Amino acid sequence: MADGPLRWGILGTGLIAETFTTDLKLTDSGIVAAVGSRSQEAANRFAEEFGIDRAHSSYESLVADPEIDVVYVATPHPMHRDNAILALEAGKHVLVEKPFTMSAAEARDIVAVAREKQLFAMEAMWTRFLPHVAVIKGWLSQGALGKIVSVSADHGQWFAEDPEFRLFAPELGGGALLDLGIYPVSFASMVLGAPDRIVSISDPAFTGVDAQTSILLGYESGAHAVLTCTLRAKSPTTASIVGTDARIEIDGDFYAPTSVKLIPRAGEPKLVSSEHEGRGLRHQADEVALRLAANDLESPMMSLDETVSIMETMDTVLAQSAAGS
């Protein structure tokens, strides 16, 4: 890699690519050096809007660009596996949008190639790297909550019923769980690890994808996680972690920069307010730059093994959804 800021190649030109590129301008750890799309027109539009020097008319051309160090995979979920492996096979490190893949098997494919090629790979679960999550992790590591009893989190958004919109389109990996539910599931994994029991119910949208899914996870410790996601309504999008000695309440949107409160069983609550510029995606870019500078191939804050474990949980929930439909 070249000295100086990390040179990013953006694979895909959708909304999340725009958000990431905008946020990256708020940090000095990296720059967007190139963008790739399936058409020259789309790549040129993106490059002109964001002041990017090089615009590629194919993903193959982008990953072959010698002037980029790492590829941000920002395509729809069903394309993540092939796009990430394309970049890895070209010798590029990857940051892959969440959900990492459509299944645990696909996730394992990416992990295997990354480890074979000795290249960095990480799921772009940007919530993990936000300032308020660092505060939460600090409280947890200090044992401020005592024994954790339960975790709850919801993520609901309202979307007009348009069969061509990606969240309703089966061929684009639509549905509440993969796009919205990944946040609560990943949050529970961060706090409690992998569950040993999974129970879920889902109701379909008019296109057959899940419109609403609720999940109950059980753990060997005796803790429970209660998670829900929906395409039908804007929910509070809050989260909480409840322990024997205290609880943590996370304001909405819990997965984005926000305020958190530690409420002890006895004593005064402690509030940490949010002061933040940008959407929050820049912090994961900083983490990638930090790890690559240290010659690390993974981030301990979002390990590949945990990403696979999360996808295993998602697989089970999706299978239960299909069986109940």
PDB file of C-alpha atoms in Angstrom:
ATOM      1  CA  MET A   1       0.000   0.000   0.000  1.00  0.00           C
ATOM      2  CA  ALA A   2       1.054   3.585  -0.590  1.00  0.00           C
ATOM      3  CA  ASP A   3       2.062   5.847   2.272  1.00  0.00           C
ATOM      4  CA  GLY A   4      -0.569   8.326   3.408  1.00  0.00           C
ATOM      5  CA  PRO A   5      -4.334   7.932   3.654  1.00  0.00           C
ATOM      6  CA  LEU A   6      -5.882   4.591   2.736  1.00  0.00           C
ATOM      7  CA  ARG A   7      -7.074   4.634  -0.870  1.00  0.00           C
ATOM      8  CA  TRP A   8     -10.630   3.321  -1.185  1.00  0.00           C
ATOM      9  CA  GLY A   9     -12.387   1.924  -4.205  1.00  0.00           C
ATOM     10  CA  ILE A  10     -16.182   2.077  -4.012  1.00  0.00           C
ATOM     11  CA  LEU A  11     -17.891  -0.918  -5.620  1.00  0.00           C
ATOM     12  CA  GLY A  12     -21.474   0.132  -6.253  1.00  0.00           C
ATOM     13  CA  THR A  13     -23.123   3.540  -6.517  1.00  0.00           C
ATOM     14  CA  GLY A  14     -26.277   3.260  -4.402  1.00  0.00           C
ATOM     15  CA  LEU A  15     -27.374   5.192  -1.338  1.00  0.00           C
ATOM     16  CA  ILE A  16     -25.099   3.428   1.147  1.00  0.00           C
ATOM     17  CA  ALA A  17     -22.113   4.079  -1.123  1.00  0.00           C
ATOM     18  CA  GLU A  18     -23.044   7.749  -1.169  1.00  0.00           C
ATOM     19  CA  THR A  19     -23.336   7.836   2.630  1.00  0.00           C
ATOM     20  CA  PHE A  20     -19.987   6.117   3.148  1.00  0.00           C
ATOM     21  CA  THR A  21     -18.229   8.397   0.664  1.00  0.00           C
ATOM     22  CA  THR A  22     -19.723  11.493   2.298  1.00  0.00           C
ATOM     23  CA  ASP A  23     -18.702  10.336   5.769  1.00  0.00           C
ATOM     24  CA  LEU A  24     -15.176   9.451   4.674  1.00  0.00           C
ATOM     25  CA  LYS A  25     -14.579  13.148   3.983  1.00  0.00           C
ATOM     26  CA  LEU A  26     -14.877  13.764   7.741  1.00  0.00           C
ATOM     27  CA  THR A  27     -11.767  11.731   8.511  1.00  0.00           C
ATOM     28  CA  ASP A  28      -8.134  11.888   7.437  1.00  0.00           C
ATOM     29  CA  SER A  29      -7.599   8.114   7.492  1.00  0.00           C
ATOM     30  CA  GLY A  30      -8.670   7.524   3.909  1.00  0.00           C
ATOM     31  CA  ILE A  31      -9.814   8.949   0.599  1.00  0.00           C
ATOM     32  CA  VAL A  32     -11.984   7.611  -2.199  1.00  0.00           C
ATOM     33  CA  ALA A  33      -9.632   7.090  -5.129  1.00  0.00           C
ATOM     34  CA  ALA A  34     -11.976   5.312  -7.539  1.00  0.00           C
ATOM     35  CA  VAL A  35     -15.538   4.144  -8.041  1.00  0.00           C
ATOM     36  CA  GLY A  36     -16.854   1.245 -10.077  1.00  0.00           C
ATOM     37  CA  SER A  37     -20.299   0.532 -11.457  1.00  0.00           C
ATOM     38  CA  ARG A  38     -21.830  -1.760 -14.064  1.00  0.00           C
ATOM     39  CA  SER A  39     -22.144   1.234 -16.383  1.00  0.00           C
ATOM     40  CA  GLN A  40     -19.804   4.067 -17.229  1.00  0.00           C
ATOM     41  CA  GLU A  41     -22.664   6.541 -16.939  1.00  0.00           C
ATOM     42  CA  ALA A  42     -23.422   5.615 -13.319  1.00  0.00           C
ATOM     43  CA  ALA A  43     -19.745   5.599 -12.396  1.00  0.00           C
ATOM     44  CA  ASN A  44     -19.214   9.005 -14.012  1.00  0.00           C
ATOM     45  CA  ARG A  45     -22.220  10.473 -12.206  1.00  0.00           C
ATOM     46  CA  PHE A  46     -20.957   9.243  -8.842  1.00  0.00           C
ATOM     47  CA  ALA A  47     -17.402  10.395  -9.514  1.00  0.00           C
ATOM     48  CA  GLU A  48     -18.530  13.858 -10.564  1.00  0.00           C
ATOM     49  CA  GLU A  49     -20.819  14.247  -7.537  1.00  0.00           C
ATOM     50  CA  PHE A  50     -18.121  13.290  -5.047  1.00  0.00           C
ATOM     51  CA  GLY A  51     -14.994  14.564  -6.780  1.00  0.00           C
ATOM     52  CA  ILE A  52     -13.454  11.146  -7.440  1.00  0.00           C
ATOM     53  CA  ASP A  53     -10.593  10.950  -9.924  1.00  0.00           C
ATOM     54  CA  ARG A  54     -11.305   7.626 -11.607  1.00  0.00           C
ATOM     55  CA  ALA A  55     -14.598   6.052 -12.654  1.00  0.00           C
ATOM     56  CA  HIS A  56     -14.681   2.432 -13.827  1.00  0.00           C
ATOM     57  CA  SER A  57     -17.368   0.928 -16.035  1.00  0.00           C
ATOM     58  CA  SER A  58     -17.132  -2.520 -14.421  1.00  0.00           C
ATOM     59  CA  TYR A  59     -16.392  -4.069 -11.056  1.00  0.00           C
ATOM     60  CA  GLU A  60     -13.563  -6.050 -12.664  1.00  0.00           C
ATOM     61  CA  SER A  61     -11.899  -2.830 -13.780  1.00  0.00           C
ATOM     62  CA  LEU A  62     -12.288  -1.277 -10.351  1.00  0.00           C
ATOM     63  CA  VAL A  63     -10.675  -4.127  -8.417  1.00  0.00           C
ATOM     64  CA  ALA A  64      -7.799  -4.224 -10.928  1.00  0.00           C
ATOM     65  CA  ASP A  65      -7.019  -0.544 -10.325  1.00  0.00           C
ATOM     66  CA  PRO A  66      -3.471  -0.382  -8.885  1.00  0.00           C
ATOM     67  CA  GLU A  67      -4.229   2.966  -7.235  1.00  0.00           C
ATOM     68  CA  ILE A  68      -6.617   1.536  -4.618  1.00  0.00           C
ATOM     69  CA  ASP A  69      -5.797  -0.383  -1.434  1.00  0.00           C
ATOM     70  CA  VAL A  70      -9.196  -1.555  -0.206  1.00  0.00           C
ATOM     71  CA  VAL A  71     -12.616  -2.096  -1.767  1.00  0.00           C
ATOM     72  CA  TYR A  72     -15.880  -1.129  -0.091  1.00  0.00           C
ATOM     73  CA  VAL A  73     -18.533  -3.559  -1.359  1.00  0.00           C
ATOM     74  CA  ALA A  74     -21.781  -1.582  -1.438  1.00  0.00           C
ATOM     75  CA  THR A  75     -23.939  -3.645  -3.782  1.00  0.00           C
ATOM     76  CA  PRO A  76     -27.229  -5.424  -2.882  1.00  0.00           C
ATOM     77  CA  HIS A  77     -26.931  -8.366  -0.477  1.00  0.00           C
ATOM     78  CA  PRO A  78     -27.080 -11.192  -3.054  1.00  0.00           C
ATOM     79  CA  MET A  79     -24.018  -9.760  -4.805  1.00  0.00           C
ATOM     80  CA  HIS A  80     -21.789  -9.441  -1.730  1.00  0.00           C
ATOM     81  CA  ARG A  81     -20.206 -12.888  -1.921  1.00  0.00           C
ATOM     82  CA  ASP A  82     -19.154 -12.682  -5.555  1.00  0.00           C
ATOM     83  CA  ASN A  83     -18.146  -9.018  -5.397  1.00  0.00           C
ATOM     84  CA  ALA A  84     -16.041  -9.495  -2.266  1.00  0.00           C
ATOM     85  CA  ILE A  85     -14.291 -12.554  -3.692  1.00  0.00           C
ATOM     86  CA  LEU A  86     -13.689 -10.671  -6.957  1.00  0.00           C
ATOM     87  CA  ALA A  87     -11.842  -7.979  -5.004  1.00  0.00           C
ATOM     88  CA  LEU A  88      -9.935 -10.451  -2.846  1.00  0.00           C
ATOM     89  CA  GLU A  89      -8.841 -12.454  -5.879  1.00  0.00           C
ATOM     90  CA  ALA A  90      -7.488  -9.190  -7.301  1.00  0.00           C
ATOM     91  CA  GLY A  91      -5.406  -8.718  -4.149  1.00  0.00           C
ATOM     92  CA  LYS A  92      -7.554  -6.042  -2.542  1.00  0.00           C
ATOM     93  CA  HIS A  93      -8.656  -5.859   1.093  1.00  0.00           C
ATOM     94  CA  VAL A  94     -12.436  -5.639   1.559  1.00  0.00           C
ATOM     95  CA  LEU A  95     -15.043  -3.979   3.725  1.00  0.00           C
ATOM     96  CA  VAL A  96     -18.351  -5.673   2.913  1.00  0.00           C
ATOM     97  CA  GLU A  97     -21.695  -4.030   3.609  1.00  0.00           C
ATOM     98  CA  LYS A  98     -24.010  -5.697   6.072  1.00  0.00           C
ATOM     99  CA  PRO A  99     -25.474  -8.191   6.012  1.00  0.00           C
ATOM    100  CA  PHE A 100     -22.135  -9.687   5.003  1.00  0.00           C
ATOM    101  CA  THR A 101     -23.843 -12.217   2.740  1.00  0.00           C
ATOM    102  CA  MET A 102     -27.158 -13.958   2.182  1.00  0.00           C
ATOM    103  CA  SER A 103     -26.144 -17.008   4.246  1.00  0.00           C
ATOM    104  CA  ALA A 104     -23.499 -18.406   6.541  1.00  0.00           C
ATOM    105  CA  ALA A 105     -22.214 -20.618   3.710  1.00  0.00           C
ATOM    106  CA  GLU A 106     -21.577 -17.561   1.549  1.00  0.00           C
ATOM    107  CA  ALA A 107     -19.893 -15.827   4.485  1.00  0.00           C
ATOM    108  CA  ARG A 108     -17.570 -18.790   4.954  1.00  0.00           C
ATOM    109  CA  ASP A 109     -16.636 -18.568   1.261  1.00  0.00           C
ATOM    110  CA  ILE A 110     -15.444 -14.974   1.667  1.00  0.00           C
ATOM    111  CA  VAL A 111     -13.617 -15.768   4.901  1.00  0.00           C
ATOM    112  CA  ALA A 112     -11.833 -18.711   3.294  1.00  0.00           C
ATOM    113  CA  VAL A 113     -10.570 -16.618   0.381  1.00  0.00           C
ATOM    114  CA  ALA A 114      -9.519 -13.719   2.618  1.00  0.00           C
ATOM    115  CA  ARG A 115      -7.537 -16.046   4.880  1.00  0.00           C
ATOM    116  CA  GLU A 116      -6.009 -17.922   1.941  1.00  0.00           C
ATOM    117  CA  LYS A 117      -4.922 -14.662   0.317  1.00  0.00           C
ATOM    118  CA  GLN A 118      -3.795 -13.150   3.652  1.00  0.00           C
ATOM    119  CA  LEU A 119      -5.985 -10.099   3.074  1.00  0.00           C
ATOM    120  CA  PHE A 120      -8.069  -8.015   5.451  1.00  0.00           C
ATOM    121  CA  ALA A 121     -11.840  -8.514   5.416  1.00  0.00           C
ATOM    122  CA  MET A 122     -14.573  -7.127   7.662  1.00  0.00           C
ATOM    123  CA  GLU A 123     -18.331  -6.754   7.735  1.00  0.00           C
ATOM    124  CA  ALA A 124     -19.377  -3.105   7.552  1.00  0.00           C
ATOM    125  CA  MET A 125     -21.458  -3.236  10.726  1.00  0.00           C
ATOM    126  CA  TRP A 126     -20.714   0.432  11.361  1.00  0.00           C
ATOM    127  CA  THR A 127     -22.650   0.499  14.652  1.00  0.00           C
ATOM    128  CA  ARG A 128     -19.828  -1.439  16.348  1.00  0.00           C
ATOM    129  CA  PHE A 129     -17.445   1.492  15.951  1.00  0.00           C
ATOM    130  CA  LEU A 130     -19.645   4.371  17.120  1.00  0.00           C
ATOM    131  CA  PRO A 131     -18.722   6.470  20.183  1.00  0.00           C
ATOM    132  CA  HIS A 132     -21.791   5.498  22.221  1.00  0.00           C
ATOM    133  CA  VAL A 133     -21.095   1.809  21.625  1.00  0.00           C
ATOM    134  CA  ALA A 134     -17.593   2.323  23.019  1.00  0.00           C
ATOM    135  CA  VAL A 135     -19.238   3.760  26.137  1.00  0.00           C
ATOM    136  CA  ILE A 136     -21.528   0.723  26.383  1.00  0.00           C
ATOM    137  CA  LYS A 137     -18.610  -1.686  26.010  1.00  0.00           C
ATOM    138  CA  GLY A 138     -16.775   0.178  28.748  1.00  0.00           C
ATOM    139  CA  TRP A 139     -19.671  -0.210  31.165  1.00  0.00           C
ATOM    140  CA  LEU A 140     -19.971  -3.893  30.302  1.00  0.00           C
ATOM    141  CA  SER A 141     -16.254  -4.556  30.757  1.00  0.00           C
ATOM    142  CA  GLN A 142     -16.389  -2.833  34.134  1.00  0.00           C
ATOM    143  CA  GLY A 143     -19.180  -5.162  35.221  1.00  0.00           C
ATOM    144  CA  ALA A 144     -21.486  -2.215  35.873  1.00  0.00           C
ATOM    145  CA  LEU A 145     -24.595  -4.251  35.069  1.00  0.00           C
ATOM    146  CA  GLY A 146     -23.803  -7.304  37.138  1.00  0.00           C
ATOM    147  CA  LYS A 147     -25.053 -10.474  35.464  1.00  0.00           C
ATOM    148  CA  ILE A 148     -26.807  -9.736  32.178  1.00  0.00           C
ATOM    149  CA  VAL A 149     -30.427 -10.894  32.199  1.00  0.00           C
ATOM    150  CA  SER A 150     -31.799  -9.659  28.877  1.00  0.00           C
ATOM    151  CA  VAL A 151     -31.168  -7.642  25.724  1.00  0.00           C
ATOM    152  CA  SER A 152     -33.873  -6.012  23.640  1.00  0.00           C
ATOM    153  CA  ALA A 153     -33.674  -4.115  20.367  1.00  0.00           C
ATOM    154  CA  ASP A 154     -36.035  -3.149  17.559  1.00  0.00           C
ATOM    155  CA  HIS A 155     -35.631  -1.726  14.086  1.00  0.00           C
ATOM    156  CA  GLY A 156     -38.738  -0.736  12.179  1.00  0.00           C
ATOM    157  CA  GLN A 157     -39.102   1.555   9.183  1.00  0.00           C
ATOM    158  CA  TRP A 158     -42.111   2.361   7.013  1.00  0.00           C
ATOM    159  CA  PHE A 159     -41.757   1.779   3.288  1.00  0.00           C
ATOM    160  CA  ALA A 160     -44.343   2.255   0.558  1.00  0.00           C
ATOM    161  CA  GLU A 161     -45.298  -1.062  -1.033  1.00  0.00           C
ATOM    162  CA  ASP A 162     -43.371  -0.916  -4.292  1.00  0.00           C
ATOM    163  CA  PRO A 163     -42.468  -4.301  -5.831  1.00  0.00           C
ATOM    164  CA  GLU A 164     -39.422  -2.764  -7.522  1.00  0.00           C
ATOM    165  CA  PHE A 165     -38.017  -1.309  -4.290  1.00  0.00           C
ATOM    166  CA  ARG A 166     -35.119  -3.494  -3.128  1.00  0.00           C
ATOM    167  CA  LEU A 167     -36.548  -4.200   0.340  1.00  0.00           C
ATOM    168  CA  PHE A 168     -39.601  -5.832  -1.241  1.00  0.00           C
ATOM    169  CA  ALA A 169     -37.711  -7.539  -4.088  1.00  0.00           C
ATOM    170  CA  PRO A 170     -36.761 -11.171  -3.388  1.00  0.00           C
ATOM    171  CA  GLU A 171     -34.101 -11.125  -6.106  1.00  0.00           C
ATOM    172  CA  LEU A 172     -32.351  -8.229  -4.327  1.00  0.00           C
ATOM    173  CA  GLY A 173     -32.346  -9.905  -0.909  1.00  0.00           C
ATOM    174  CA  GLY A 174     -35.368  -7.979   0.320  1.00  0.00           C
ATOM    175  CA  GLY A 175     -37.157  -8.384   3.611  1.00  0.00           C
ATOM    176  CA  ALA A 176     -37.064  -6.881   7.063  1.00  0.00           C
ATOM    177  CA  LEU A 177     -34.625  -9.368   8.581  1.00  0.00           C
ATOM    178  CA  LEU A 178     -31.666  -9.044   6.231  1.00  0.00           C
ATOM    179  CA  ASP A 179     -31.804  -5.270   5.888  1.00  0.00           C
ATOM    180  CA  LEU A 180     -33.124  -4.091   9.270  1.00  0.00           C
ATOM    181  CA  GLY A 181     -33.006  -7.109  11.571  1.00  0.00           C
ATOM    182  CA  ILE A 182     -29.277  -7.511  11.094  1.00  0.00           C
ATOM    183  CA  TYR A 183     -28.781  -4.565  13.472  1.00  0.00           C
ATOM    184  CA  PRO A 184     -30.644  -6.065  16.472  1.00  0.00           C
ATOM    185  CA  VAL A 185     -29.174  -9.526  15.827  1.00  0.00           C
ATOM    186  CA  SER A 186     -25.636  -8.141  15.638  1.00  0.00           C
ATOM    187  CA  PHE A 187     -26.255  -6.034  18.751  1.00  0.00           C
ATOM    188  CA  ALA A 188     -27.339  -9.102  20.713  1.00  0.00           C
ATOM    189  CA  SER A 189     -24.286 -10.978  19.449  1.00  0.00           C
ATOM    190  CA  MET A 190     -22.000  -8.177  20.602  1.00  0.00           C
ATOM    191  CA  VAL A 191     -23.420  -8.346  24.122  1.00  0.00           C
ATOM    192  CA  LEU A 192     -24.223 -12.036  24.601  1.00  0.00           C
ATOM    193  CA  GLY A 193     -22.401 -13.980  21.897  1.00  0.00           C
ATOM    194  CA  ALA A 194     -23.959 -16.861  20.002  1.00  0.00           C
ATOM    195  CA  PRO A 195     -27.354 -18.186  21.187  1.00  0.00           C
ATOM    196  CA  ASP A 196     -28.072 -21.829  21.887  1.00  0.00           C
ATOM    197  CA  ARG A 197     -31.838 -21.490  21.283  1.00  0.00           C
ATOM    198  CA  ILE A 198     -33.646 -19.571  18.548  1.00  0.00           C
ATOM    199  CA  VAL A 199     -37.395 -19.056  18.192  1.00  0.00           C
ATOM    200  CA  SER A 200     -38.904 -16.657  15.664  1.00  0.00           C
ATOM    201  CA  ILE A 201     -42.104 -15.737  13.871  1.00  0.00           C
ATOM    202  CA  SER A 202     -42.482 -13.850  10.593  1.00  0.00           C
ATOM    203  CA  ASP A 203     -45.246 -12.418   8.458  1.00  0.00           C
ATOM    204  CA  PRO A 204     -44.762 -11.929   4.721  1.00  0.00           C
ATOM    205  CA  ALA A 205     -44.998  -8.812   2.617  1.00  0.00           C
ATOM    206  CA  PHE A 206     -47.017  -8.823  -0.610  1.00  0.00           C
ATOM    207  CA  THR A 207     -43.954 -10.031  -2.548  1.00  0.00           C
ATOM    208  CA  GLY A 208     -43.234 -12.927  -0.200  1.00  0.00           C
ATOM    209  CA  VAL A 209     -40.231 -11.481   1.651  1.00  0.00           C
ATOM    210  CA  ASP A 210     -40.620 -11.096   5.405  1.00  0.00           C
ATOM    211  CA  ALA A 211     -42.382  -7.858   6.290  1.00  0.00           C
ATOM    212  CA  GLN A 212     -42.051  -8.350  10.029  1.00  0.00           C
ATOM    213  CA  THR A 213     -39.956 -10.758  12.066  1.00  0.00           C
ATOM    214  CA  SER A 214     -39.632 -11.164  15.821  1.00  0.00           C
ATOM    215  CA  ILE A 215     -36.907 -13.250  17.416  1.00  0.00           C
ATOM    216  CA  LEU A 216     -36.316 -14.740  20.851  1.00  0.00           C
ATOM    217  CA  LEU A 217     -32.757 -15.901  21.520  1.00  0.00           C
ATOM    218  CA  GLY A 218     -31.698 -17.985  24.507  1.00  0.00           C
ATOM    219  CA  TYR A 219     -28.188 -18.335  25.917  1.00  0.00           C
ATOM    220  CA  GLU A 220     -26.361 -20.813  28.123  1.00  0.00           C
ATOM    221  CA  SER A 221     -26.030 -18.086  30.754  1.00  0.00           C
ATOM    222  CA  GLY A 222     -29.819 -17.949  31.077  1.00  0.00           C
ATOM    223  CA  ALA A 223     -30.031 -14.556  29.392  1.00  0.00           C
ATOM    224  CA  HIS A 224     -32.613 -13.815  26.694  1.00  0.00           C
ATOM    225  CA  ALA A 225     -32.614 -11.446  23.725  1.00  0.00           C
ATOM    226  CA  VAL A 226     -35.910 -10.114  22.355  1.00  0.00           C
ATOM    227  CA  LEU A 227     -35.516  -8.605  18.893  1.00  0.00           C
ATOM    228  CA  THR A 228     -37.931  -7.344  16.254  1.00  0.00           C
ATOM    229  CA  CYS A 229     -37.837  -5.744  12.820  1.00  0.00           C
ATOM    230  CA  THR A 230     -40.525  -4.532  10.431  1.00  0.00           C
ATOM    231  CA  LEU A 231     -40.990  -2.815   7.087  1.00  0.00           C
ATOM    232  CA  ARG A 232     -44.499  -1.705   8.060  1.00  0.00           C
ATOM    233  CA  ALA A 233     -43.933   1.097  10.580  1.00  0.00           C
ATOM    234  CA  LYS A 234     -41.368   3.419  12.106  1.00  0.00           C
ATOM    235  CA  SER A 235     -40.652   1.881  15.492  1.00  0.00           C
ATOM    236  CA  PRO A 236     -38.786   3.482  18.419  1.00  0.00           C
ATOM    237  CA  THR A 237     -35.540   1.804  17.231  1.00  0.00           C
ATOM    238  CA  THR A 238     -34.273   1.699  20.784  1.00  0.00           C
ATOM    239  CA  ALA A 239     -32.312  -0.944  22.653  1.00  0.00           C
ATOM    240  CA  SER A 240     -31.582  -1.946  26.227  1.00  0.00           C
ATOM    241  CA  ILE A 241     -29.288  -4.236  28.162  1.00  0.00           C
ATOM    242  CA  VAL A 242     -30.644  -5.321  31.547  1.00  0.00           C
ATOM    243  CA  GLY A 243     -28.488  -6.703  34.327  1.00  0.00           C
ATOM    244  CA  THR A 244     -28.941  -7.670  37.955  1.00  0.00           C
ATOM    245  CA  ASP A 245     -27.293  -4.442  39.167  1.00  0.00           C
ATOM    246  CA  ALA A 246     -28.161  -1.915  36.453  1.00  0.00           C
ATOM    247  CA  ARG A 247     -29.479  -1.473  32.944  1.00  0.00           C
ATOM    248  CA  ILE A 248     -28.379   0.436  29.880  1.00  0.00           C
ATOM    249  CA  GLU A 249     -30.964   2.270  27.798  1.00  0.00           C
ATOM    250  CA  ILE A 250     -30.006   3.357  24.266  1.00  0.00           C
ATOM    251  CA  ASP A 251     -32.076   6.034  22.593  1.00  0.00           C
ATOM    252  CA  GLY A 252     -33.305   5.767  19.007  1.00  0.00           C
ATOM    253  CA  ASP A 253     -31.822   5.218  16.601  1.00  0.00           C
ATOM    254  CA  PHE A 254     -29.769   2.808  18.709  1.00  0.00           C
ATOM    255  CA  TYR A 255     -27.650   1.699  15.722  1.00  0.00           C
ATOM    256  CA  ALA A 256     -26.652   5.291  14.819  1.00  0.00           C
ATOM    257  CA  PRO A 257     -24.911   7.994  16.906  1.00  0.00           C
ATOM    258  CA  THR A 258     -27.152   8.577  19.918  1.00  0.00           C
ATOM    259  CA  SER A 259     -27.229   8.998  23.691  1.00  0.00           C
ATOM    260  CA  VAL A 260     -27.058   6.239  26.295  1.00  0.00           C
ATOM    261  CA  LYS A 261     -28.002   6.021  29.937  1.00  0.00           C
ATOM    262  CA  LEU A 262     -26.732   3.781  32.730  1.00  0.00           C
ATOM    263  CA  ILE A 263     -29.472   3.278  35.309  1.00  0.00           C
ATOM    264  CA  PRO A 264     -28.331   1.484  38.467  1.00  0.00           C
ATOM    265  CA  ARG A 265     -30.696  -0.500  40.668  1.00  0.00           C
ATOM    266  CA  ALA A 266     -29.848   2.012  43.395  1.00  0.00           C
ATOM    267  CA  GLY A 267     -28.360   5.439  42.820  1.00  0.00           C
ATOM    268  CA  GLU A 268     -28.427   8.156  40.197  1.00  0.00           C
ATOM    269  CA  PRO A 269     -28.555   7.456  36.450  1.00  0.00           C
ATOM    270  CA  LYS A 270     -25.597   8.449  34.292  1.00  0.00           C
ATOM    271  CA  LEU A 271     -26.383   9.978  30.891  1.00  0.00           C
ATOM    272  CA  VAL A 272     -23.858  10.220  28.063  1.00  0.00           C
ATOM    273  CA  SER A 273     -25.191  12.530  25.362  1.00  0.00           C
ATOM    274  CA  SER A 274     -24.363  12.293  21.683  1.00  0.00           C
ATOM    275  CA  GLU A 275     -22.238  14.935  19.996  1.00  0.00           C
ATOM    276  CA  HIS A 276     -21.464  13.706  16.523  1.00  0.00           C
ATOM    277  CA  GLU A 277     -20.822  14.980  13.020  1.00  0.00           C
ATOM    278  CA  GLY A 278     -21.928  12.871  10.083  1.00  0.00           C
ATOM    279  CA  ARG A 279     -23.920   9.672   9.837  1.00  0.00           C
ATOM    280  CA  GLY A 280     -21.317   7.513  11.551  1.00  0.00           C
ATOM    281  CA  LEU A 281     -19.876   5.327   8.806  1.00  0.00           C
ATOM    282  CA  ARG A 282     -16.485   6.988   8.979  1.00  0.00           C
ATOM    283  CA  HIS A 283     -15.569   5.160  12.191  1.00  0.00           C
ATOM    284  CA  GLN A 284     -15.493   1.770  10.476  1.00  0.00           C
ATOM    285  CA  ALA A 285     -13.230   3.269   7.807  1.00  0.00           C
ATOM    286  CA  ASP A 286     -10.896   4.475  10.562  1.00  0.00           C
ATOM    287  CA  GLU A 287     -10.887   0.948  12.011  1.00  0.00           C
ATOM    288  CA  VAL A 288      -9.917  -0.554   8.644  1.00  0.00           C
ATOM    289  CA  ALA A 289      -7.076   1.958   8.280  1.00  0.00           C
ATOM    290  CA  LEU A 290      -5.898   1.251  11.831  1.00  0.00           C
ATOM    291  CA  ARG A 291      -5.863  -2.511  11.290  1.00  0.00           C
ATOM    292  CA  LEU A 292      -4.128  -2.340   7.940  1.00  0.00           C
ATOM    293  CA  ALA A 293      -1.458  -0.049   9.378  1.00  0.00           C
ATOM    294  CA  ALA A 294      -0.874  -2.710  12.048  1.00  0.00           C
ATOM    295  CA  ASN A 295      -0.841  -5.498   9.413  1.00  0.00           C
ATOM    296  CA  ASP A 296      -3.900  -7.097  11.006  1.00  0.00           C
ATOM    297  CA  LEU A 297      -6.129  -9.243   8.805  1.00  0.00           C
ATOM    298  CA  GLU A 298      -9.236  -8.871  10.983  1.00  0.00           C
ATOM    299  CA  SER A 299     -10.755  -6.487  13.490  1.00  0.00           C
ATOM    300  CA  PRO A 300     -11.362  -7.825  17.004  1.00  0.00           C
ATOM    301  CA  MET A 301     -14.340  -5.458  17.157  1.00  0.00           C
ATOM    302  CA  MET A 302     -16.064  -7.278  14.271  1.00  0.00           C
ATOM    303  CA  SER A 303     -14.281 -10.581  13.747  1.00  0.00           C
ATOM    304  CA  LEU A 304     -14.937 -12.818  10.773  1.00  0.00           C
ATOM    305  CA  ASP A 305     -15.867 -15.724  13.037  1.00  0.00           C
ATOM    306  CA  GLU A 306     -18.522 -13.582  14.706  1.00  0.00           C
ATOM    307  CA  THR A 307     -19.848 -12.457  11.338  1.00  0.00           C
ATOM    308  CA  VAL A 308     -20.252 -16.117  10.330  1.00  0.00           C
ATOM    309  CA  SER A 309     -21.960 -16.850  13.662  1.00  0.00           C
ATOM    310  CA  ILE A 310     -24.399 -13.989  13.108  1.00  0.00           C
ATOM    311  CA  MET A 311     -25.215 -15.310   9.643  1.00  0.00           C
ATOM    312  CA  GLU A 312     -25.845 -18.746  11.179  1.00  0.00           C
ATOM    313  CA  THR A 313     -28.427 -17.152  13.460  1.00  0.00           C
ATOM    314  CA  MET A 314     -29.973 -15.355  10.483  1.00  0.00           C
ATOM    315  CA  ASP A 315     -30.070 -18.651   8.552  1.00  0.00           C
ATOM    316  CA  THR A 316     -32.062 -20.279  11.325  1.00  0.00           C
ATOM    317  CA  VAL A 317     -34.523 -17.408  11.541  1.00  0.00           C
ATOM    318  CA  LEU A 318     -34.994 -17.369   7.762  1.00  0.00           C
ATOM    319  CA  ALA A 319     -35.551 -21.132   7.756  1.00  0.00           C
ATOM    320  CA  GLN A 320     -38.167 -20.812  10.494  1.00  0.00           C
ATOM    321  CA  SER A 321     -39.803 -18.032   8.501  1.00  0.00           C
ATOM    322  CA  ALA A 322     -39.949 -20.222   5.380  1.00  0.00           C
ATOM    323  CA  ALA A 323     -41.311 -23.169   7.342  1.00  0.00           C
ATOM    324  CA  GLY A 324     -44.082 -21.030   8.827  1.00  0.00           C
ATOM    325  CA  SER A 325     -45.157 -19.447   5.550  1.00  0.00           C
TER     326      SER A 325
END
